[in-house]
Amino acid sequence: MSQQYAGASTADTEDVVGLILADHREFERLFRLLRNREEDRAALRGQLADLLVAHAEAEEQEVYPALRRKAPEEAEEIEHGSEEHSEGHEALLELLEVADVDDHDTFEDKLEELVEALNHHIDEEERDILNAARENVGDDERAELGRAFLAVRNRLLEGTPGDVDNVGRLVDEAREKGEL
C-alpha cells in the first residue's frame, strides 16, 4: 500500500537541510496527533514509525557520510547523531510493542519517551549537524545530497520500514555495535 508522506516529500526544496527540517516538523505534527485520544493512534503510530526509520536510514546512508568528509570537525557530533538514531529506534520499539493503543497510560508513557528522545536529537542535529552542512557544503552539493536523501527515504517508504520486526532488528544491530 503506497502512502503519501508529508515532510520532505512535500517540501518545496531540494536542499538537504530544508528536507531534513521538513521531516522534523512532520514528526512534531505526528506527535501532536498521537497525543489526541480521538485520533486513529494505531495508523498514526505506523506512519510515524515508517517515516522515522526511513528518515534516519537515509541520513545515515547519504547525509552523514558526506558531512563527515565536508566537516570533519563535526565528526563527533555526527557519530553522536547516529547513536541518537539508535536510541530513538529503541524508544520507538517500546511504543510499537504496546499492543493496545487504548491502554492510554502505557501508550502515552511510551510516546512521551519517544518524543523526549527525538526532540533531543532534533535540537542537537539542527544546531550542530545542519549548521555544519550550511557552512561547509555548497548549494549545488546540498541539492545533490537532498536528492540522494529523498531517493533512499522514499524507496524505504515504499515498504514498511517501521514495522516492529525491522525496528527490533535495528535495535539489535545497535546493541551489537555498542550504541545502546
Short mmCIF file of N, CA and C in Angstrom, two decimals:
data_model
loop_
_atom_site.label_atom_id
_atom_site.label_comp_id
_atom_site.label_asym_id
_atom_site.label_seq_id
_atom_site.Cartn_x
_atom_site.Cartn_y
_atom_site.Cartn_z
N MET A 1 0.85 -1.18 0.00
CA MET A 1 0.00 0.00 0.00
C MET A 1 0.89 1.23 0.00
N SER A 2 0.76 2.06 -1.00
CA SER A 2 1.55 3.27 -1.11
C SER A 2 0.84 4.39 -0.37
N GLN A 3 1.57 5.14 0.40
CA GLN A 3 1.00 6.23 1.17
C GLN A 3 1.82 7.47 0.90
N GLN A 4 1.17 8.62 0.78
CA GLN A 4 1.88 9.87 0.60
C GLN A 4 2.32 10.37 1.98
N TYR A 5 3.60 10.56 2.12
CA TYR A 5 4.13 11.08 3.37
C TYR A 5 4.41 12.55 3.21
N ALA A 6 4.06 13.32 4.20
CA ALA A 6 4.35 14.75 4.19
C ALA A 6 5.82 14.95 4.54
N GLY A 7 6.14 16.08 5.08
CA GLY A 7 7.53 16.35 5.40
C GLY A 7 8.33 16.58 4.14
N ALA A 8 9.47 15.93 4.02
CA ALA A 8 10.36 16.13 2.89
C ALA A 8 9.69 15.81 1.55
N SER A 9 8.72 14.90 1.56
CA SER A 9 8.03 14.53 0.31
C SER A 9 7.28 15.69 -0.30
N THR A 10 6.85 16.63 0.52
CA THR A 10 6.05 17.75 0.03
C THR A 10 6.79 19.07 0.14
N ALA A 11 8.05 19.05 0.56
CA ALA A 11 8.83 20.29 0.71
C ALA A 11 9.13 20.88 -0.67
N ASP A 12 9.16 22.19 -0.71
CA ASP A 12 9.41 22.90 -1.96
C ASP A 12 10.90 23.26 -2.08
N THR A 13 11.75 22.26 -1.90
CA THR A 13 13.20 22.46 -1.97
C THR A 13 13.87 21.14 -2.27
N GLU A 14 15.07 21.23 -2.81
CA GLU A 14 15.92 20.04 -2.94
C GLU A 14 17.05 20.08 -1.93
N ASP A 15 17.23 21.22 -1.27
CA ASP A 15 18.30 21.38 -0.30
C ASP A 15 18.12 20.39 0.84
N VAL A 16 19.14 19.60 1.10
CA VAL A 16 19.04 18.55 2.11
C VAL A 16 18.68 19.11 3.48
N VAL A 17 19.18 20.29 3.80
CA VAL A 17 18.86 20.89 5.10
C VAL A 17 17.36 21.16 5.18
N GLY A 18 16.80 21.75 4.15
CA GLY A 18 15.37 22.02 4.14
C GLY A 18 14.53 20.75 4.19
N LEU A 19 14.99 19.71 3.51
CA LEU A 19 14.26 18.43 3.50
C LEU A 19 14.26 17.79 4.89
N ILE A 20 15.41 17.81 5.54
CA ILE A 20 15.50 17.23 6.89
C ILE A 20 14.63 18.04 7.85
N LEU A 21 14.69 19.36 7.75
CA LEU A 21 13.85 20.21 8.61
C LEU A 21 12.36 19.93 8.38
N ALA A 22 11.97 19.71 7.12
CA ALA A 22 10.57 19.42 6.82
C ALA A 22 10.13 18.11 7.50
N ASP A 23 10.99 17.11 7.47
CA ASP A 23 10.66 15.86 8.18
C ASP A 23 10.57 16.10 9.68
N HIS A 24 11.47 16.90 10.22
CA HIS A 24 11.43 17.18 11.66
C HIS A 24 10.09 17.82 12.04
N ARG A 25 9.61 18.76 11.23
CA ARG A 25 8.31 19.38 11.53
C ARG A 25 7.18 18.36 11.41
N GLU A 26 7.32 17.42 10.46
CA GLU A 26 6.30 16.38 10.31
C GLU A 26 6.28 15.46 11.53
N PHE A 27 7.46 15.13 12.08
CA PHE A 27 7.50 14.32 13.31
C PHE A 27 6.73 15.04 14.42
N GLU A 28 6.97 16.33 14.56
CA GLU A 28 6.30 17.11 15.60
C GLU A 28 4.78 17.11 15.39
N ARG A 29 4.34 17.23 14.13
CA ARG A 29 2.90 17.20 13.82
C ARG A 29 2.30 15.84 14.20
N LEU A 30 3.01 14.77 13.85
CA LEU A 30 2.52 13.43 14.17
C LEU A 30 2.47 13.21 15.68
N PHE A 31 3.44 13.74 16.41
CA PHE A 31 3.41 13.63 17.87
C PHE A 31 2.17 14.31 18.43
N ARG A 32 1.85 15.49 17.92
CA ARG A 32 0.65 16.20 18.40
C ARG A 32 -0.59 15.36 18.16
N LEU A 33 -0.70 14.77 16.97
CA LEU A 33 -1.86 13.93 16.66
C LEU A 33 -1.90 12.68 17.54
N LEU A 34 -0.75 12.08 17.78
CA LEU A 34 -0.70 10.86 18.59
C LEU A 34 -1.08 11.12 20.05
N ARG A 35 -0.95 12.34 20.50
CA ARG A 35 -1.35 12.67 21.87
C ARG A 35 -2.86 12.78 22.01
N ASN A 36 -3.57 12.88 20.90
CA ASN A 36 -5.01 13.06 20.89
C ASN A 36 -5.69 11.68 20.90
N ARG A 37 -6.41 11.38 21.94
CA ARG A 37 -7.07 10.07 22.07
C ARG A 37 -8.18 9.85 21.06
N GLU A 38 -8.63 10.91 20.40
CA GLU A 38 -9.69 10.79 19.40
C GLU A 38 -9.16 10.36 18.03
N GLU A 39 -7.85 10.44 17.83
CA GLU A 39 -7.24 10.09 16.55
C GLU A 39 -7.08 8.58 16.41
N ASP A 40 -6.82 8.14 15.20
CA ASP A 40 -6.51 6.73 14.93
C ASP A 40 -5.04 6.51 15.27
N ARG A 41 -4.79 6.24 16.53
CA ARG A 41 -3.42 6.15 17.02
C ARG A 41 -2.63 5.00 16.39
N ALA A 42 -3.29 3.90 16.11
CA ALA A 42 -2.58 2.77 15.51
C ALA A 42 -2.05 3.15 14.13
N ALA A 43 -2.88 3.79 13.33
CA ALA A 43 -2.45 4.20 11.98
C ALA A 43 -1.36 5.27 12.06
N LEU A 44 -1.54 6.24 12.94
CA LEU A 44 -0.54 7.31 13.09
C LEU A 44 0.79 6.76 13.60
N ARG A 45 0.72 5.80 14.52
CA ARG A 45 1.96 5.19 15.03
C ARG A 45 2.71 4.52 13.91
N GLY A 46 2.00 3.79 13.06
CA GLY A 46 2.65 3.14 11.92
C GLY A 46 3.26 4.14 10.95
N GLN A 47 2.53 5.22 10.70
CA GLN A 47 3.03 6.26 9.80
C GLN A 47 4.30 6.90 10.38
N LEU A 48 4.25 7.24 11.67
CA LEU A 48 5.41 7.83 12.33
C LEU A 48 6.59 6.86 12.29
N ALA A 49 6.36 5.60 12.60
CA ALA A 49 7.43 4.61 12.64
C ALA A 49 8.10 4.48 11.27
N ASP A 50 7.30 4.36 10.21
CA ASP A 50 7.87 4.24 8.87
C ASP A 50 8.70 5.46 8.52
N LEU A 51 8.15 6.64 8.76
CA LEU A 51 8.85 7.87 8.40
C LEU A 51 10.12 8.05 9.22
N LEU A 52 10.04 7.76 10.49
CA LEU A 52 11.19 7.92 11.37
C LEU A 52 12.34 7.00 10.95
N VAL A 53 12.06 5.75 10.67
CA VAL A 53 13.10 4.81 10.26
C VAL A 53 13.65 5.18 8.89
N ALA A 54 12.78 5.50 7.94
CA ALA A 54 13.26 5.86 6.60
C ALA A 54 14.12 7.12 6.65
N HIS A 55 13.72 8.09 7.43
CA HIS A 55 14.46 9.34 7.58
C HIS A 55 15.85 9.07 8.17
N ALA A 56 15.90 8.33 9.26
CA ALA A 56 17.19 8.05 9.91
C ALA A 56 18.11 7.25 9.00
N GLU A 57 17.56 6.24 8.33
CA GLU A 57 18.39 5.42 7.44
C GLU A 57 18.93 6.25 6.28
N ALA A 58 18.11 7.14 5.72
CA ALA A 58 18.56 7.99 4.62
C ALA A 58 19.64 8.96 5.08
N GLU A 59 19.49 9.50 6.29
CA GLU A 59 20.55 10.37 6.83
C GLU A 59 21.85 9.60 6.98
N GLU A 60 21.77 8.40 7.53
CA GLU A 60 22.99 7.64 7.79
C GLU A 60 23.64 7.12 6.52
N GLN A 61 22.85 6.83 5.50
CA GLN A 61 23.41 6.33 4.24
C GLN A 61 23.97 7.44 3.37
N GLU A 62 23.30 8.58 3.33
CA GLU A 62 23.66 9.63 2.38
C GLU A 62 24.23 10.89 3.02
N VAL A 63 23.58 11.40 4.04
CA VAL A 63 23.92 12.72 4.57
C VAL A 63 25.13 12.67 5.50
N TYR A 64 25.09 11.81 6.50
CA TYR A 64 26.16 11.80 7.48
C TYR A 64 27.53 11.49 6.87
N PRO A 65 27.65 10.51 5.95
CA PRO A 65 28.97 10.27 5.35
C PRO A 65 29.50 11.49 4.59
N ALA A 66 28.63 12.18 3.87
CA ALA A 66 29.06 13.37 3.13
C ALA A 66 29.51 14.47 4.08
N LEU A 67 28.79 14.64 5.18
CA LEU A 67 29.17 15.67 6.14
C LEU A 67 30.46 15.33 6.87
N ARG A 68 30.71 14.05 7.09
CA ARG A 68 31.99 13.67 7.72
C ARG A 68 33.16 14.11 6.83
N ARG A 69 32.97 14.01 5.51
CA ARG A 69 34.02 14.43 4.58
C ARG A 69 34.14 15.95 4.52
N LYS A 70 33.01 16.63 4.49
CA LYS A 70 32.99 18.09 4.30
C LYS A 70 33.25 18.87 5.59
N ALA A 71 32.88 18.30 6.72
CA ALA A 71 33.02 18.98 8.01
C ALA A 71 33.62 18.03 9.03
N PRO A 72 34.88 17.63 8.83
CA PRO A 72 35.48 16.64 9.73
C PRO A 72 35.50 17.08 11.19
N GLU A 73 35.47 18.38 11.43
CA GLU A 73 35.44 18.88 12.81
C GLU A 73 34.13 18.52 13.52
N GLU A 74 33.13 18.13 12.75
CA GLU A 74 31.83 17.74 13.32
C GLU A 74 31.67 16.22 13.42
N ALA A 75 32.75 15.48 13.20
CA ALA A 75 32.66 14.01 13.19
C ALA A 75 32.07 13.46 14.49
N GLU A 76 32.46 14.04 15.60
CA GLU A 76 31.95 13.56 16.89
C GLU A 76 30.44 13.80 17.01
N GLU A 77 29.98 14.96 16.58
CA GLU A 77 28.54 15.25 16.60
C GLU A 77 27.77 14.33 15.66
N ILE A 78 28.36 14.06 14.50
CA ILE A 78 27.70 13.18 13.53
C ILE A 78 27.60 11.76 14.09
N GLU A 79 28.66 11.30 14.72
CA GLU A 79 28.64 9.98 15.36
C GLU A 79 27.58 9.95 16.47
N HIS A 80 27.52 11.02 17.23
CA HIS A 80 26.52 11.14 18.29
C HIS A 80 25.11 11.11 17.70
N GLY A 81 24.93 11.74 16.54
CA GLY A 81 23.63 11.71 15.86
C GLY A 81 23.22 10.30 15.50
N SER A 82 24.18 9.50 15.04
CA SER A 82 23.89 8.09 14.72
C SER A 82 23.48 7.32 15.96
N GLU A 83 24.18 7.58 17.07
CA GLU A 83 23.82 6.92 18.33
C GLU A 83 22.42 7.32 18.77
N GLU A 84 22.09 8.60 18.56
CA GLU A 84 20.74 9.05 18.93
C GLU A 84 19.67 8.43 18.04
N HIS A 85 20.01 8.14 16.79
CA HIS A 85 19.06 7.40 15.95
C HIS A 85 18.77 6.05 16.60
N SER A 86 19.80 5.38 17.09
CA SER A 86 19.62 4.08 17.74
C SER A 86 18.76 4.21 18.99
N GLU A 87 19.00 5.25 19.77
CA GLU A 87 18.18 5.48 20.97
C GLU A 87 16.73 5.75 20.58
N GLY A 88 16.54 6.48 19.49
CA GLY A 88 15.18 6.73 19.00
C GLY A 88 14.51 5.45 18.55
N HIS A 89 15.28 4.59 17.87
CA HIS A 89 14.71 3.30 17.44
C HIS A 89 14.32 2.45 18.65
N GLU A 90 15.14 2.50 19.69
CA GLU A 90 14.83 1.73 20.90
C GLU A 90 13.53 2.24 21.54
N ALA A 91 13.37 3.56 21.64
CA ALA A 91 12.14 4.13 22.19
C ALA A 91 10.95 3.84 21.28
N LEU A 92 11.18 3.88 19.96
CA LEU A 92 10.13 3.55 19.00
C LEU A 92 9.69 2.10 19.17
N LEU A 93 10.64 1.20 19.34
CA LEU A 93 10.32 -0.22 19.51
C LEU A 93 9.41 -0.40 20.72
N GLU A 94 9.71 0.29 21.81
CA GLU A 94 8.88 0.17 23.01
C GLU A 94 7.45 0.67 22.74
N LEU A 95 7.33 1.73 21.95
CA LEU A 95 6.00 2.22 21.60
C LEU A 95 5.28 1.23 20.70
N LEU A 96 6.01 0.65 19.75
CA LEU A 96 5.39 -0.33 18.83
C LEU A 96 4.96 -1.59 19.57
N GLU A 97 5.63 -1.91 20.66
CA GLU A 97 5.31 -3.12 21.42
C GLU A 97 4.10 -2.94 22.34
N VAL A 98 3.55 -1.73 22.44
CA VAL A 98 2.32 -1.53 23.20
C VAL A 98 1.19 -2.10 22.34
N ALA A 99 0.66 -3.23 22.76
CA ALA A 99 -0.31 -3.96 21.94
C ALA A 99 -1.62 -3.20 21.79
N ASP A 100 -2.06 -2.51 22.83
CA ASP A 100 -3.36 -1.86 22.83
C ASP A 100 -3.17 -0.34 22.91
N VAL A 101 -3.39 0.34 21.79
CA VAL A 101 -3.24 1.80 21.79
C VAL A 101 -4.27 2.48 22.68
N ASP A 102 -5.32 1.74 23.09
CA ASP A 102 -6.31 2.29 24.01
C ASP A 102 -5.92 2.11 25.47
N ASP A 103 -4.78 1.47 25.72
CA ASP A 103 -4.20 1.44 27.07
C ASP A 103 -3.47 2.78 27.22
N HIS A 104 -4.26 3.81 27.51
CA HIS A 104 -3.78 5.18 27.42
C HIS A 104 -2.54 5.45 28.26
N ASP A 105 -2.49 4.96 29.48
CA ASP A 105 -1.33 5.25 30.33
C ASP A 105 -0.06 4.67 29.74
N THR A 106 -0.08 3.42 29.36
CA THR A 106 1.11 2.78 28.81
C THR A 106 1.50 3.42 27.48
N PHE A 107 0.52 3.58 26.59
CA PHE A 107 0.80 4.16 25.27
C PHE A 107 1.39 5.56 25.42
N GLU A 108 0.76 6.38 26.25
CA GLU A 108 1.20 7.77 26.39
C GLU A 108 2.55 7.87 27.07
N ASP A 109 2.84 6.98 28.02
CA ASP A 109 4.17 6.96 28.64
C ASP A 109 5.24 6.64 27.61
N LYS A 110 5.01 5.63 26.80
CA LYS A 110 5.98 5.23 25.77
C LYS A 110 6.10 6.30 24.68
N LEU A 111 4.97 6.93 24.34
CA LEU A 111 5.00 8.01 23.36
C LEU A 111 5.86 9.16 23.88
N GLU A 112 5.68 9.53 25.13
CA GLU A 112 6.46 10.65 25.68
C GLU A 112 7.95 10.32 25.77
N GLU A 113 8.29 9.06 26.01
CA GLU A 113 9.71 8.67 25.99
C GLU A 113 10.29 8.86 24.59
N LEU A 114 9.52 8.49 23.57
CA LEU A 114 9.97 8.67 22.19
C LEU A 114 10.06 10.16 21.86
N VAL A 115 9.05 10.93 22.24
CA VAL A 115 9.05 12.37 21.98
C VAL A 115 10.30 13.01 22.60
N GLU A 116 10.58 12.65 23.83
CA GLU A 116 11.74 13.22 24.53
C GLU A 116 13.05 12.87 23.80
N ALA A 117 13.21 11.61 23.43
CA ALA A 117 14.43 11.19 22.74
C ALA A 117 14.55 11.89 21.39
N LEU A 118 13.45 11.96 20.66
CA LEU A 118 13.52 12.54 19.32
C LEU A 118 13.68 14.05 19.38
N ASN A 119 13.00 14.73 20.30
CA ASN A 119 13.16 16.18 20.41
C ASN A 119 14.60 16.54 20.77
N HIS A 120 15.22 15.76 21.64
CA HIS A 120 16.62 15.99 21.99
C HIS A 120 17.50 15.86 20.74
N HIS A 121 17.28 14.81 19.98
CA HIS A 121 18.06 14.58 18.76
C HIS A 121 17.84 15.70 17.75
N ILE A 122 16.59 16.06 17.53
CA ILE A 122 16.27 17.11 16.56
C ILE A 122 16.96 18.41 16.95
N ASP A 123 16.89 18.77 18.22
CA ASP A 123 17.52 20.00 18.69
C ASP A 123 19.02 20.00 18.40
N GLU A 124 19.69 18.93 18.78
CA GLU A 124 21.14 18.86 18.56
C GLU A 124 21.48 18.80 17.07
N GLU A 125 20.72 18.04 16.31
CA GLU A 125 21.00 17.93 14.89
C GLU A 125 20.83 19.27 14.19
N GLU A 126 19.77 20.00 14.54
CA GLU A 126 19.53 21.28 13.91
C GLU A 126 20.59 22.31 14.30
N ARG A 127 21.03 22.30 15.55
CA ARG A 127 22.04 23.27 15.99
C ARG A 127 23.44 22.94 15.47
N ASP A 128 23.81 21.68 15.48
CA ASP A 128 25.19 21.30 15.17
C ASP A 128 25.35 20.78 13.75
N ILE A 129 24.71 19.69 13.44
CA ILE A 129 24.96 19.00 12.17
C ILE A 129 24.43 19.81 10.99
N LEU A 130 23.21 20.31 11.08
CA LEU A 130 22.66 21.05 9.95
C LEU A 130 23.33 22.40 9.75
N ASN A 131 23.75 23.05 10.83
CA ASN A 131 24.51 24.28 10.67
C ASN A 131 25.86 23.99 10.01
N ALA A 132 26.48 22.88 10.34
CA ALA A 132 27.74 22.49 9.68
C ALA A 132 27.50 22.26 8.20
N ALA A 133 26.35 21.69 7.86
CA ALA A 133 26.03 21.48 6.44
C ALA A 133 25.87 22.82 5.73
N ARG A 134 25.19 23.76 6.36
CA ARG A 134 25.01 25.08 5.75
C ARG A 134 26.36 25.77 5.53
N GLU A 135 27.27 25.62 6.49
CA GLU A 135 28.54 26.34 6.45
C GLU A 135 29.58 25.67 5.55
N ASN A 136 29.51 24.36 5.39
CA ASN A 136 30.59 23.63 4.73
C ASN A 136 30.23 22.99 3.39
N VAL A 137 28.96 23.01 3.05
CA VAL A 137 28.51 22.36 1.82
C VAL A 137 27.82 23.40 0.94
N GLY A 138 28.28 23.51 -0.29
CA GLY A 138 27.70 24.49 -1.22
C GLY A 138 26.27 24.14 -1.61
N ASP A 139 25.59 25.13 -2.16
CA ASP A 139 24.18 24.99 -2.54
C ASP A 139 23.95 23.82 -3.49
N ASP A 140 24.77 23.73 -4.53
CA ASP A 140 24.57 22.66 -5.52
C ASP A 140 24.76 21.28 -4.88
N GLU A 141 25.77 21.16 -4.04
CA GLU A 141 26.02 19.88 -3.39
C GLU A 141 24.93 19.55 -2.38
N ARG A 142 24.39 20.57 -1.70
CA ARG A 142 23.28 20.32 -0.77
C ARG A 142 22.05 19.85 -1.53
N ALA A 143 21.84 20.38 -2.74
CA ALA A 143 20.72 19.92 -3.57
C ALA A 143 20.96 18.47 -4.03
N GLU A 144 22.18 18.17 -4.42
CA GLU A 144 22.51 16.80 -4.82
C GLU A 144 22.32 15.84 -3.65
N LEU A 145 22.76 16.26 -2.47
CA LEU A 145 22.60 15.46 -1.26
C LEU A 145 21.11 15.30 -0.93
N GLY A 146 20.34 16.34 -1.15
CA GLY A 146 18.91 16.28 -0.91
C GLY A 146 18.23 15.27 -1.81
N ARG A 147 18.62 15.24 -3.07
CA ARG A 147 18.04 14.27 -4.00
C ARG A 147 18.41 12.84 -3.57
N ALA A 148 19.65 12.65 -3.13
CA ALA A 148 20.08 11.31 -2.68
C ALA A 148 19.34 10.91 -1.41
N PHE A 149 19.19 11.84 -0.47
CA PHE A 149 18.45 11.60 0.77
C PHE A 149 17.02 11.19 0.45
N LEU A 150 16.35 11.97 -0.43
CA LEU A 150 14.96 11.66 -0.78
C LEU A 150 14.84 10.31 -1.48
N ALA A 151 15.79 9.98 -2.34
CA ALA A 151 15.72 8.71 -3.07
C ALA A 151 15.73 7.54 -2.10
N VAL A 152 16.64 7.55 -1.13
CA VAL A 152 16.72 6.47 -0.15
C VAL A 152 15.47 6.47 0.72
N ARG A 153 15.11 7.63 1.24
CA ARG A 153 13.95 7.76 2.13
C ARG A 153 12.68 7.26 1.43
N ASN A 154 12.45 7.73 0.21
CA ASN A 154 11.22 7.36 -0.48
C ASN A 154 11.21 5.90 -0.91
N ARG A 155 12.37 5.36 -1.27
CA ARG A 155 12.44 3.92 -1.61
C ARG A 155 12.07 3.09 -0.38
N LEU A 156 12.60 3.46 0.78
CA LEU A 156 12.26 2.73 2.01
C LEU A 156 10.77 2.86 2.33
N LEU A 157 10.20 4.03 2.07
CA LEU A 157 8.78 4.25 2.38
C LEU A 157 7.85 3.50 1.45
N GLU A 158 8.38 2.90 0.39
CA GLU A 158 7.55 2.04 -0.45
C GLU A 158 7.20 0.75 0.29
N GLY A 159 7.96 0.41 1.32
CA GLY A 159 7.69 -0.74 2.16
C GLY A 159 7.18 -0.27 3.51
N THR A 160 7.48 -1.06 4.53
CA THR A 160 7.09 -0.69 5.90
C THR A 160 8.33 -0.77 6.79
N PRO A 161 9.25 0.20 6.63
CA PRO A 161 10.50 0.15 7.39
C PRO A 161 10.30 0.26 8.90
N GLY A 162 9.15 0.78 9.32
CA GLY A 162 8.89 0.95 10.75
C GLY A 162 8.13 -0.19 11.37
N ASP A 163 8.04 -1.34 10.68
CA ASP A 163 7.34 -2.46 11.32
C ASP A 163 8.18 -2.98 12.49
N VAL A 164 7.50 -3.58 13.44
CA VAL A 164 8.14 -3.96 14.71
C VAL A 164 9.33 -4.89 14.50
N ASP A 165 9.25 -5.78 13.52
CA ASP A 165 10.37 -6.71 13.28
C ASP A 165 11.60 -5.97 12.79
N ASN A 166 11.43 -5.03 11.86
CA ASN A 166 12.57 -4.28 11.34
C ASN A 166 13.17 -3.37 12.41
N VAL A 167 12.32 -2.70 13.17
CA VAL A 167 12.82 -1.83 14.24
C VAL A 167 13.55 -2.68 15.28
N GLY A 168 13.02 -3.85 15.59
CA GLY A 168 13.72 -4.75 16.51
C GLY A 168 15.08 -5.16 15.99
N ARG A 169 15.18 -5.41 14.69
CA ARG A 169 16.46 -5.75 14.07
C ARG A 169 17.43 -4.59 14.19
N LEU A 170 16.96 -3.37 13.93
CA LEU A 170 17.82 -2.18 14.04
C LEU A 170 18.32 -1.99 15.46
N VAL A 171 17.46 -2.22 16.43
CA VAL A 171 17.86 -2.10 17.84
C VAL A 171 18.89 -3.18 18.19
N ASP A 172 18.66 -4.41 17.73
CA ASP A 172 19.63 -5.48 17.98
C ASP A 172 20.99 -5.14 17.37
N GLU A 173 21.00 -4.62 16.14
CA GLU A 173 22.26 -4.24 15.49
C GLU A 173 22.96 -3.14 16.27
N ALA A 174 22.20 -2.17 16.77
CA ALA A 174 22.79 -1.07 17.54
C ALA A 174 23.40 -1.60 18.84
N ARG A 175 22.74 -2.56 19.45
CA ARG A 175 23.28 -3.16 20.68
C ARG A 175 24.59 -3.89 20.38
N GLU A 176 24.62 -4.62 19.26
CA GLU A 176 25.83 -5.34 18.87
C GLU A 176 27.00 -4.38 18.60
N LYS A 177 26.69 -3.19 18.08
CA LYS A 177 27.73 -2.20 17.80
C LYS A 177 28.10 -1.39 19.05
N GLY A 178 27.39 -1.63 20.16
CA GLY A 178 27.69 -0.91 21.39
C GLY A 178 27.08 0.48 21.43
N GLU A 179 26.13 0.77 20.57
CA GLU A 179 25.50 2.09 20.56
C GLU A 179 24.40 2.20 21.62
N LEU A 180 23.94 1.07 22.11
CA LEU A 180 22.90 1.07 23.15
C LEU A 180 23.36 0.29 24.36
#
